[in-house]
PDB file of C-alpha atoms in Angstrom:
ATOM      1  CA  UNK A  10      12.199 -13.285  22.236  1.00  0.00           C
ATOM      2  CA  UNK A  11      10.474 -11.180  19.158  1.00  0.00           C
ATOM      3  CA  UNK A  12       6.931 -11.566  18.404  1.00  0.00           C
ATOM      4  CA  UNK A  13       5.969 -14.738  16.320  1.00  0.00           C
ATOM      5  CA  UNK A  14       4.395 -13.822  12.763  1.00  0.00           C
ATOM      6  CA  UNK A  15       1.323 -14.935  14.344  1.00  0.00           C
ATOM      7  CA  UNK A  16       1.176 -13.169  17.780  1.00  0.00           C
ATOM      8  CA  UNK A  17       2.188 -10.032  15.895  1.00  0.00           C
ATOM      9  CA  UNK A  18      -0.698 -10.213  13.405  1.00  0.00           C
ATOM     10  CA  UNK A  19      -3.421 -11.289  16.038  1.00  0.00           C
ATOM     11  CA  UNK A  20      -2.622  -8.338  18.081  1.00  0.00           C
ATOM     12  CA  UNK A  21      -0.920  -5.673  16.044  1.00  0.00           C
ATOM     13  CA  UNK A  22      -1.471  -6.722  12.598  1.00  0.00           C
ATOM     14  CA  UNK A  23      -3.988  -4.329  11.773  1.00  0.00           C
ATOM     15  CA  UNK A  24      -2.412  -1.209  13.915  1.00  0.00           C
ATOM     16  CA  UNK A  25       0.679  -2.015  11.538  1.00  0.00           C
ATOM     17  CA  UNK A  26      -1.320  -1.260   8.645  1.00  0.00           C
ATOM     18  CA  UNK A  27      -2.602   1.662  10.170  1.00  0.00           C
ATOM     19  CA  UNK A  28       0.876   3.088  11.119  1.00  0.00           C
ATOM     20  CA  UNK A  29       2.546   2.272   7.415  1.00  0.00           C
ATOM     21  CA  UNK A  30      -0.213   4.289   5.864  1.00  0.00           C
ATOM     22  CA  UNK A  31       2.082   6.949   7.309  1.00  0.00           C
ATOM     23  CA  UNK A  32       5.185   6.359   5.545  1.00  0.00           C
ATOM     24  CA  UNK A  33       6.503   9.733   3.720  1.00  0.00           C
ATOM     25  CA  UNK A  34       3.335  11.421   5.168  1.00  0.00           C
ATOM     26  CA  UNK A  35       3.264  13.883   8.590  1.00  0.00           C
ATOM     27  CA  UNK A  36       0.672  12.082  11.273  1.00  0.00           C
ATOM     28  CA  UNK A  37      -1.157  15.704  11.508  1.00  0.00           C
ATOM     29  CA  UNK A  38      -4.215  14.194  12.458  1.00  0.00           C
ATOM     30  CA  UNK A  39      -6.456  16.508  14.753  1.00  0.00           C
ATOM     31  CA  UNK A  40      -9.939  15.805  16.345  1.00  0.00           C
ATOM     32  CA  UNK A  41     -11.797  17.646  14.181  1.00  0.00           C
ATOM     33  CA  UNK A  42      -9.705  16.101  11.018  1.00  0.00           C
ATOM     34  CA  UNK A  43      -8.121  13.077   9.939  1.00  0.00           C
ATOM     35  CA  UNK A  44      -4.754  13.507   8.013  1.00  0.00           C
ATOM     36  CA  UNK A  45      -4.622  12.877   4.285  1.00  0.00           C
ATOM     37  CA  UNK A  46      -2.323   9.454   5.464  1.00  0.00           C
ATOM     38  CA  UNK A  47      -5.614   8.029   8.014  1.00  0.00           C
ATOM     39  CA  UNK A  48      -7.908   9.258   4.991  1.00  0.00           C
ATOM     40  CA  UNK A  49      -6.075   7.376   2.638  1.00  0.00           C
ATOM     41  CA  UNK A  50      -6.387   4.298   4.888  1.00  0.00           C
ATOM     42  CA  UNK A  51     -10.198   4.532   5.323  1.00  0.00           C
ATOM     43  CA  UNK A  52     -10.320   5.308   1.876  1.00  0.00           C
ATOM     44  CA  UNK A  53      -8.884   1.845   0.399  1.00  0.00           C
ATOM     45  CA  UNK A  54      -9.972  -0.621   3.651  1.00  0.00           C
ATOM     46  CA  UNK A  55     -13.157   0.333   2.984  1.00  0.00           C
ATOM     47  CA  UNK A  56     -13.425  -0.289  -0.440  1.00  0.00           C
ATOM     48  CA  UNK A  57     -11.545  -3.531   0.441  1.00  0.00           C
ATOM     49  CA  UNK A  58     -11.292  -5.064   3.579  1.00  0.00           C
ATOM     50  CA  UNK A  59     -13.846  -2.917   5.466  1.00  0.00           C
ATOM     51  CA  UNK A  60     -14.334  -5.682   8.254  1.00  0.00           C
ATOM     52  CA  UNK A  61     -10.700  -4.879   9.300  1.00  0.00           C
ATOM     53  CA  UNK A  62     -11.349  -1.245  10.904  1.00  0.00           C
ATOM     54  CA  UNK A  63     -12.686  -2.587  13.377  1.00  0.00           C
ATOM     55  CA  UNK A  64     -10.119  -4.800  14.416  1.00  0.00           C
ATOM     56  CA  UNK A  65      -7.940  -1.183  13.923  1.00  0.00           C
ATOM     57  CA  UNK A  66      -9.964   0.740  16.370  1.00  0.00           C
ATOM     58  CA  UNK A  67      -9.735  -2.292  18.705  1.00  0.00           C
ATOM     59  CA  UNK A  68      -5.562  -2.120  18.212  1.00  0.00           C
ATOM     60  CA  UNK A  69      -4.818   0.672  18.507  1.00  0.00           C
ATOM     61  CA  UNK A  70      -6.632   1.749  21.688  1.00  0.00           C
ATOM     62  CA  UNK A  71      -5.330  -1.528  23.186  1.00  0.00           C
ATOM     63  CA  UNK A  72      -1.656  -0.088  22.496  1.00  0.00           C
ATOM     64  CA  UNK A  73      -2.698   3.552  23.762  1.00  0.00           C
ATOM     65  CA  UNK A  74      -3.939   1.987  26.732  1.00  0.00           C
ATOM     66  CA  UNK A  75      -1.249  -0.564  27.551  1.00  0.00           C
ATOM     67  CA  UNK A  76       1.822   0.201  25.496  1.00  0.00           C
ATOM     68  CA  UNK A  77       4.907  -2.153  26.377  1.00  0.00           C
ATOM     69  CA  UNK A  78       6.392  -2.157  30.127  1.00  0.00           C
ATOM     70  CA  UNK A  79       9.668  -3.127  30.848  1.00  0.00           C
ATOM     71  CA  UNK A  80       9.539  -6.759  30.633  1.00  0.00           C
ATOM     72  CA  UNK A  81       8.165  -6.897  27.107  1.00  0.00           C
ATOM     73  CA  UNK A  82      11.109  -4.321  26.064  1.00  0.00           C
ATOM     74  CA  UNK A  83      13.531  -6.430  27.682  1.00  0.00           C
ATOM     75  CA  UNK A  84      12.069  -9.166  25.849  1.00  0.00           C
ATOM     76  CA  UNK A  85      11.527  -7.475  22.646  1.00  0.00           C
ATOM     77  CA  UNK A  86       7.840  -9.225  22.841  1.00  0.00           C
ATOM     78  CA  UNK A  87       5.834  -6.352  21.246  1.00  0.00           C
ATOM     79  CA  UNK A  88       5.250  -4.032  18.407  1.00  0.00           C
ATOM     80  CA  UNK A  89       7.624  -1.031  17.848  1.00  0.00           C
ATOM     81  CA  UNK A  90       5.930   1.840  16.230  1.00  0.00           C
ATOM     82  CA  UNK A  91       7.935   3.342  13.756  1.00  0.00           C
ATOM     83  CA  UNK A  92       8.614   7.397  14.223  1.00  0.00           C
ATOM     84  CA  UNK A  93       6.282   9.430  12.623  1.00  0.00           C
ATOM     85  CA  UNK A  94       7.652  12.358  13.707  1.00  0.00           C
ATOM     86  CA  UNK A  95       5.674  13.379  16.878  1.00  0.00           C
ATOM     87  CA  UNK A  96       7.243  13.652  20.439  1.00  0.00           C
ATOM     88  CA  UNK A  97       7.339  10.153  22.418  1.00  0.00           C
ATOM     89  CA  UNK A  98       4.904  11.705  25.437  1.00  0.00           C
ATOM     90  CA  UNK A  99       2.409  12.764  22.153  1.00  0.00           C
ATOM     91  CA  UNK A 100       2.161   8.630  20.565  1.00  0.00           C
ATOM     92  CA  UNK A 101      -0.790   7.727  23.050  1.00  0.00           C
ATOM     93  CA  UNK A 102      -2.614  10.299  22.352  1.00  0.00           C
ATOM     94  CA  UNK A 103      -2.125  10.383  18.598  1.00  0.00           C
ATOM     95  CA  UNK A 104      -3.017   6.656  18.418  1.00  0.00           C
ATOM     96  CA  UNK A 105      -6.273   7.642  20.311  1.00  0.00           C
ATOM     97  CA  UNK A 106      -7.153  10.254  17.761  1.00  0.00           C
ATOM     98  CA  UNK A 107      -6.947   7.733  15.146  1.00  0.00           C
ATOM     99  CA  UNK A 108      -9.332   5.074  17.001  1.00  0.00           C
ATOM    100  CA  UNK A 109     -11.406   7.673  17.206  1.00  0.00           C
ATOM    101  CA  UNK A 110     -11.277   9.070  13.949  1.00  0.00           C
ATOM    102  CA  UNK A 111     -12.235   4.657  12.747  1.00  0.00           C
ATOM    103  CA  UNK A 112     -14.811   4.725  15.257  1.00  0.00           C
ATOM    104  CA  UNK A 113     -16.566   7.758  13.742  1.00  0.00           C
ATOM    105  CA  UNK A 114     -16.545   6.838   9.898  1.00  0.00           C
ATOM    106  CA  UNK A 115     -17.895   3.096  11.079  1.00  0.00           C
ATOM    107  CA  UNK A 116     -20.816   4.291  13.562  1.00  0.00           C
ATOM    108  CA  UNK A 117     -21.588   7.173  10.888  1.00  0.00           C
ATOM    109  CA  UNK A 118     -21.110   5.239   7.824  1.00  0.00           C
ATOM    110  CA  UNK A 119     -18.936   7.908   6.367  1.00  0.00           C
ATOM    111  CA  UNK A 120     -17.521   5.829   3.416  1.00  0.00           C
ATOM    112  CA  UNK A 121     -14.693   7.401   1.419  1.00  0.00           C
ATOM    113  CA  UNK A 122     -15.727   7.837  -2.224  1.00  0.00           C
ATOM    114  CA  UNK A 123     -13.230   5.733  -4.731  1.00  0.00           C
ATOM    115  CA  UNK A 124     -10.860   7.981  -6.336  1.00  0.00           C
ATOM    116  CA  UNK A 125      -6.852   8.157  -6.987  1.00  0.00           C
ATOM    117  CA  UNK A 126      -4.730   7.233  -4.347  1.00  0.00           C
ATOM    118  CA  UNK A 127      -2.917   9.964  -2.780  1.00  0.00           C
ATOM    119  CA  UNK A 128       0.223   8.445  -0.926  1.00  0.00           C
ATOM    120  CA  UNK A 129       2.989   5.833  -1.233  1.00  0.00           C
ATOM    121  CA  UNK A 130       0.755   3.093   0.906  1.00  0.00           C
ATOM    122  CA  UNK A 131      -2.364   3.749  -0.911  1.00  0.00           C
ATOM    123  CA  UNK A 132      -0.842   2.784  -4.657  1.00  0.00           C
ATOM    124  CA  UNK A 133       0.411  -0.172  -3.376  1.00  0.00           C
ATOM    125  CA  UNK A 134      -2.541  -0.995  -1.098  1.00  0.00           C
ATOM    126  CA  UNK A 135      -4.708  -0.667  -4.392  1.00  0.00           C
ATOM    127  CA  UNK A 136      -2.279  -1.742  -6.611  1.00  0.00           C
ATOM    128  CA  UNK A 137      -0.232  -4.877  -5.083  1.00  0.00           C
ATOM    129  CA  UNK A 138       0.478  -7.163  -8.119  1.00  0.00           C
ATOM    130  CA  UNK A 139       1.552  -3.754 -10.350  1.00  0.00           C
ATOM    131  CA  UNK A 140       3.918  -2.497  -7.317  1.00  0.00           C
ATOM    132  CA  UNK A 141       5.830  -6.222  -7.400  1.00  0.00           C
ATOM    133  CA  UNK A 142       5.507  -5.912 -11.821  1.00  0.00           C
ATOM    134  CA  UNK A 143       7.482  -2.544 -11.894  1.00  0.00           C
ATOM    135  CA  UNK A 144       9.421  -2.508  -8.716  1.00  0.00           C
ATOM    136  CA  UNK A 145      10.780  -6.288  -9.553  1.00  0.00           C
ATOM    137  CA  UNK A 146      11.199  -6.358 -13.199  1.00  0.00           C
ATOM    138  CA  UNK A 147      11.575  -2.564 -14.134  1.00  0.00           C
ATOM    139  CA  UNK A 148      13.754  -1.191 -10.984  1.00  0.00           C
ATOM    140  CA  UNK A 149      17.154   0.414 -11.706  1.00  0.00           C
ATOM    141  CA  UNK A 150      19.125  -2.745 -12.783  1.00  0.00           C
ATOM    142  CA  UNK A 151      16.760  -3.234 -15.315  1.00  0.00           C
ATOM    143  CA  UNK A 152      18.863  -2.414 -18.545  1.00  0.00           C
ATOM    144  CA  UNK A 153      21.558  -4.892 -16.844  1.00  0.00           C
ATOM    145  CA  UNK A 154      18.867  -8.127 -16.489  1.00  0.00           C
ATOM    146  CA  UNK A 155      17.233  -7.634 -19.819  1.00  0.00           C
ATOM    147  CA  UNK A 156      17.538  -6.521 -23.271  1.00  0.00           C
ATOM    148  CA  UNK A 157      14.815  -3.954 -23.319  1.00  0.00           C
ATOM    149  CA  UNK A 158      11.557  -3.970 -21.921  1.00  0.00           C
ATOM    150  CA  UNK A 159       9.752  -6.533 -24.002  1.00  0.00           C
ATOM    151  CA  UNK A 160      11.988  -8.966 -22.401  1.00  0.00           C
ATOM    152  CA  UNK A 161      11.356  -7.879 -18.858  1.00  0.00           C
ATOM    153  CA  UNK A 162       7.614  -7.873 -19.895  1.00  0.00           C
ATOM    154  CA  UNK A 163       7.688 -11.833 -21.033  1.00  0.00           C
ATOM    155  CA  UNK A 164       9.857 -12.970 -18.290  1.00  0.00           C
ATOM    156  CA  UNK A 165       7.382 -12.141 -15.993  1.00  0.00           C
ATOM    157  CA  UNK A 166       4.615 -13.574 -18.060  1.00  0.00           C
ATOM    158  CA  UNK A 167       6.394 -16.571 -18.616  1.00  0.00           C
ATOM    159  CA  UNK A 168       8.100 -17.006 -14.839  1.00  0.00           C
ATOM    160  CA  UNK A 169       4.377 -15.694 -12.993  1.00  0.00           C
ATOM    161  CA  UNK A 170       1.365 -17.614 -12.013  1.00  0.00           C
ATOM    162  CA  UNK A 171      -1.542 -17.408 -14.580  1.00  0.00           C
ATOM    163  CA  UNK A 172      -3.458 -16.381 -12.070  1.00  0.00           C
ATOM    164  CA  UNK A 173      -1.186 -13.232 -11.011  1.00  0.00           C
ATOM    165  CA  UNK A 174      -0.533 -12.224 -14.635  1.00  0.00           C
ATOM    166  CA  UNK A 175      -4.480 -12.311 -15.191  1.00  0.00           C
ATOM    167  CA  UNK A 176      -4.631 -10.292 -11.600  1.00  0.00           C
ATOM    168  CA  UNK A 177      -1.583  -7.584 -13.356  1.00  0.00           C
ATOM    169  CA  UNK A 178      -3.515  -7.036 -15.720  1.00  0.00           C
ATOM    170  CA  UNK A 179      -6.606  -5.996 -14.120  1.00  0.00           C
ATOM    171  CA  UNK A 180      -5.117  -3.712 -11.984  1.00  0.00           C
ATOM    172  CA  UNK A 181      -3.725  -2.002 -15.049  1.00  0.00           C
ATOM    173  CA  UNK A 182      -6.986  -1.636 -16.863  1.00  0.00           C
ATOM    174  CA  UNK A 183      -8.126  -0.375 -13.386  1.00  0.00           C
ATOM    175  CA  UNK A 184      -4.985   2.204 -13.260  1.00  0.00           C
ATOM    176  CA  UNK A 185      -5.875   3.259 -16.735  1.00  0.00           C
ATOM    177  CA  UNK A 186      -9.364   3.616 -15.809  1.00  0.00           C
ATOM    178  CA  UNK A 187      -8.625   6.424 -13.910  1.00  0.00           C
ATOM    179  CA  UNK A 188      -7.934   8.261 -16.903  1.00  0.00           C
ATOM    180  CA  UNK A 189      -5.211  10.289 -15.548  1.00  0.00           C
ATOM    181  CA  UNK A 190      -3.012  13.488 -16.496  1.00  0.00           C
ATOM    182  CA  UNK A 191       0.111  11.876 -18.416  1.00  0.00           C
ATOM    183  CA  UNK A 192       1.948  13.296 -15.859  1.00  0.00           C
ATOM    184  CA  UNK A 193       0.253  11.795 -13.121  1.00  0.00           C
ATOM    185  CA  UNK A 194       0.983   8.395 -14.568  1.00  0.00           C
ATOM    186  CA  UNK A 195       4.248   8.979 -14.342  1.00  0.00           C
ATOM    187  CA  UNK A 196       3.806   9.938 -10.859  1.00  0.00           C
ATOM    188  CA  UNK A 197       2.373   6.815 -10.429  1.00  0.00           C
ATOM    189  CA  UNK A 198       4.659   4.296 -12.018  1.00  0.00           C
ATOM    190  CA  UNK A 199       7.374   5.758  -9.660  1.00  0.00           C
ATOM    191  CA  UNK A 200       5.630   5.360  -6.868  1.00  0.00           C
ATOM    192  CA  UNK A 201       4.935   1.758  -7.655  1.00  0.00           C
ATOM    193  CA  UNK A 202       8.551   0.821  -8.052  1.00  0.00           C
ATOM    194  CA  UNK A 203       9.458   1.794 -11.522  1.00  0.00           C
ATOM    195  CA  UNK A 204      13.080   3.386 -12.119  1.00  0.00           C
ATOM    196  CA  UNK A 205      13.393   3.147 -15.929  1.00  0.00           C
ATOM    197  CA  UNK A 206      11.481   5.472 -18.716  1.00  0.00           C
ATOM    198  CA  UNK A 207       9.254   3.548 -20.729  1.00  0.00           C
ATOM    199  CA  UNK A 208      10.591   2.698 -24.359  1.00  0.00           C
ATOM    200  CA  UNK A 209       9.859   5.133 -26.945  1.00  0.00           C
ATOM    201  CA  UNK A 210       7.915   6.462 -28.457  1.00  0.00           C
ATOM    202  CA  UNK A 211       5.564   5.554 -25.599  1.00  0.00           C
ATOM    203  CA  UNK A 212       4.120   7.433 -22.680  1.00  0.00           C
ATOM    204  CA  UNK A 213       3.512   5.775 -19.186  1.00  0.00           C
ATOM    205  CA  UNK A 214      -0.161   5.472 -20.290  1.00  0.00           C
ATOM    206  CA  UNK A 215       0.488   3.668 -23.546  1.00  0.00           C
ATOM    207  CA  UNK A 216       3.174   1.733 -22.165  1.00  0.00           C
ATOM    208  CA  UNK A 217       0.654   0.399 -19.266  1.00  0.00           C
ATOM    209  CA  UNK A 218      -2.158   0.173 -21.995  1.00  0.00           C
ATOM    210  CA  UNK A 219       0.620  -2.167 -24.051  1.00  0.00           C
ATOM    211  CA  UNK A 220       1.539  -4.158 -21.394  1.00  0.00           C
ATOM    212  CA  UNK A 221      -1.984  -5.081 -20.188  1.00  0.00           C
ATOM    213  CA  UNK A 222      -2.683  -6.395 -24.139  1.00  0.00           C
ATOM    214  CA  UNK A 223       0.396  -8.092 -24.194  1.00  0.00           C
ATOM    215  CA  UNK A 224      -0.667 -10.074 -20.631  1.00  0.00           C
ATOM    216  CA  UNK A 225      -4.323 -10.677 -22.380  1.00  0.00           C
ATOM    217  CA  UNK A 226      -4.067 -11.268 -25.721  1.00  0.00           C
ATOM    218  CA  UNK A 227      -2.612 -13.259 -28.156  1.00  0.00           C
ATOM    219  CA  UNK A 228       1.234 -13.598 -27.822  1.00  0.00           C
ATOM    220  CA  UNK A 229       2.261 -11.594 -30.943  1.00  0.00           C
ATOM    221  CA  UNK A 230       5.622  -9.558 -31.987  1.00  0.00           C
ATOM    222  CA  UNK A 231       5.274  -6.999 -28.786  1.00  0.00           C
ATOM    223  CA  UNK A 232       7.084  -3.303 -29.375  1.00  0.00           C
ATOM    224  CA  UNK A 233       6.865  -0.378 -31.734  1.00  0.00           C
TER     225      UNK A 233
END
């Protein structure tokens, strides 16, 4: 029988993380280097859950050194990594390269300075609440659920927990404090889910910058 939720996460929950930093990205990691996926993952578990790279060097050695026999295929009792492009015969090895690429920033201390993320996992590592905002209200079928984006904008307000709205909205002041190339906003919105332009005459900065005042202050006439 599959994994339970819970014997997944106590022994590959972190290693899963780990491997989904990869999505879209080539696992190119070397000895001497980690890839720009791995630095991405140091980058944002440090700043946020640094206890857990520990428990990802411990994982993924573990499934280097005892990856699933037989039985546990048959059974379908264990954790299927996902292809990242590398030969089967090359995964051990790859996975041991990334243990010891964790092992090396922990014993050294090497902490990733903050800065923009710089793949699809990272924005919505750093960026949860914003990633469900746009990819949920302001996907594709957008224009077909709502009447234009200040609707979109108070249905969520009105159908969200307080205490997620007041969490959207810091992580668009934080987005915004970035101060970022209009351009690269735009990058950004799409990689967190959103599949509609912004209303005029707005940018993707002013638009974010609108939304977060609308979540935080008083609830007057929103839109041009």
């Amino acid at each position: 029988m599959p994994l339970s939720p819970l014997e997944h996460d106590r022994h590959y929950g972190e290693l899963d993380q780990v491997i989904r930093a990869y999505t879209g990205q080539p696992a190119d990691d070397t000895p001497d280097k980690p890839s720009q996926a791995l630095a991405a993952y140091l980058r944002q578990t440090w700043h946020s859950r640094p206890w857990a790279l520990a428990i990802a060097e411990r994982q993924l050695r573990d499934y280097a050194d005892h990856p699933p026999g037989r039985l546990r295929l048959r059974l379908g009792e264990f954790y299927a990594v996902p292809d990242v492009g590398l030969p089967e015969n090359d995964i051990q090895q790859w996975l041991h390269c990334l243990a010891d690429h964790i092992k090396h920033s922990i014993e050294k201390g090497e902490v990733p300075p903050p800065g923009t993320p710089a793949t699809h996992w990272e924005w919505h590592a750093r960026f949860p609440e914003l990633g469900q905002f746009l990819g949920g209200w302001f996907s594709q079928d957008m224009p077909d659920e709502f009447n234009d984006h200040h609707t979109a904008v108070e249905d969520y307000r009105t159908s969200t927990d307080p205490h997620l709205v007041a969490r959207l909205a810091g992580e668009l002041h934080e987005l915004l404090a970035l101060d970022l190339d209009e351009p690269d906003y735009a990058l950004a919105v799409a990689e967190l889910g959103m599949e509609v332009d912004p209303p005029a005459p707005y940018s993707p900065s002013a638009w974010l910058a609108l939304v977060a005042d609308r979540l935080t202050g008083p609830q007057a006439q929103y839109g041009p």
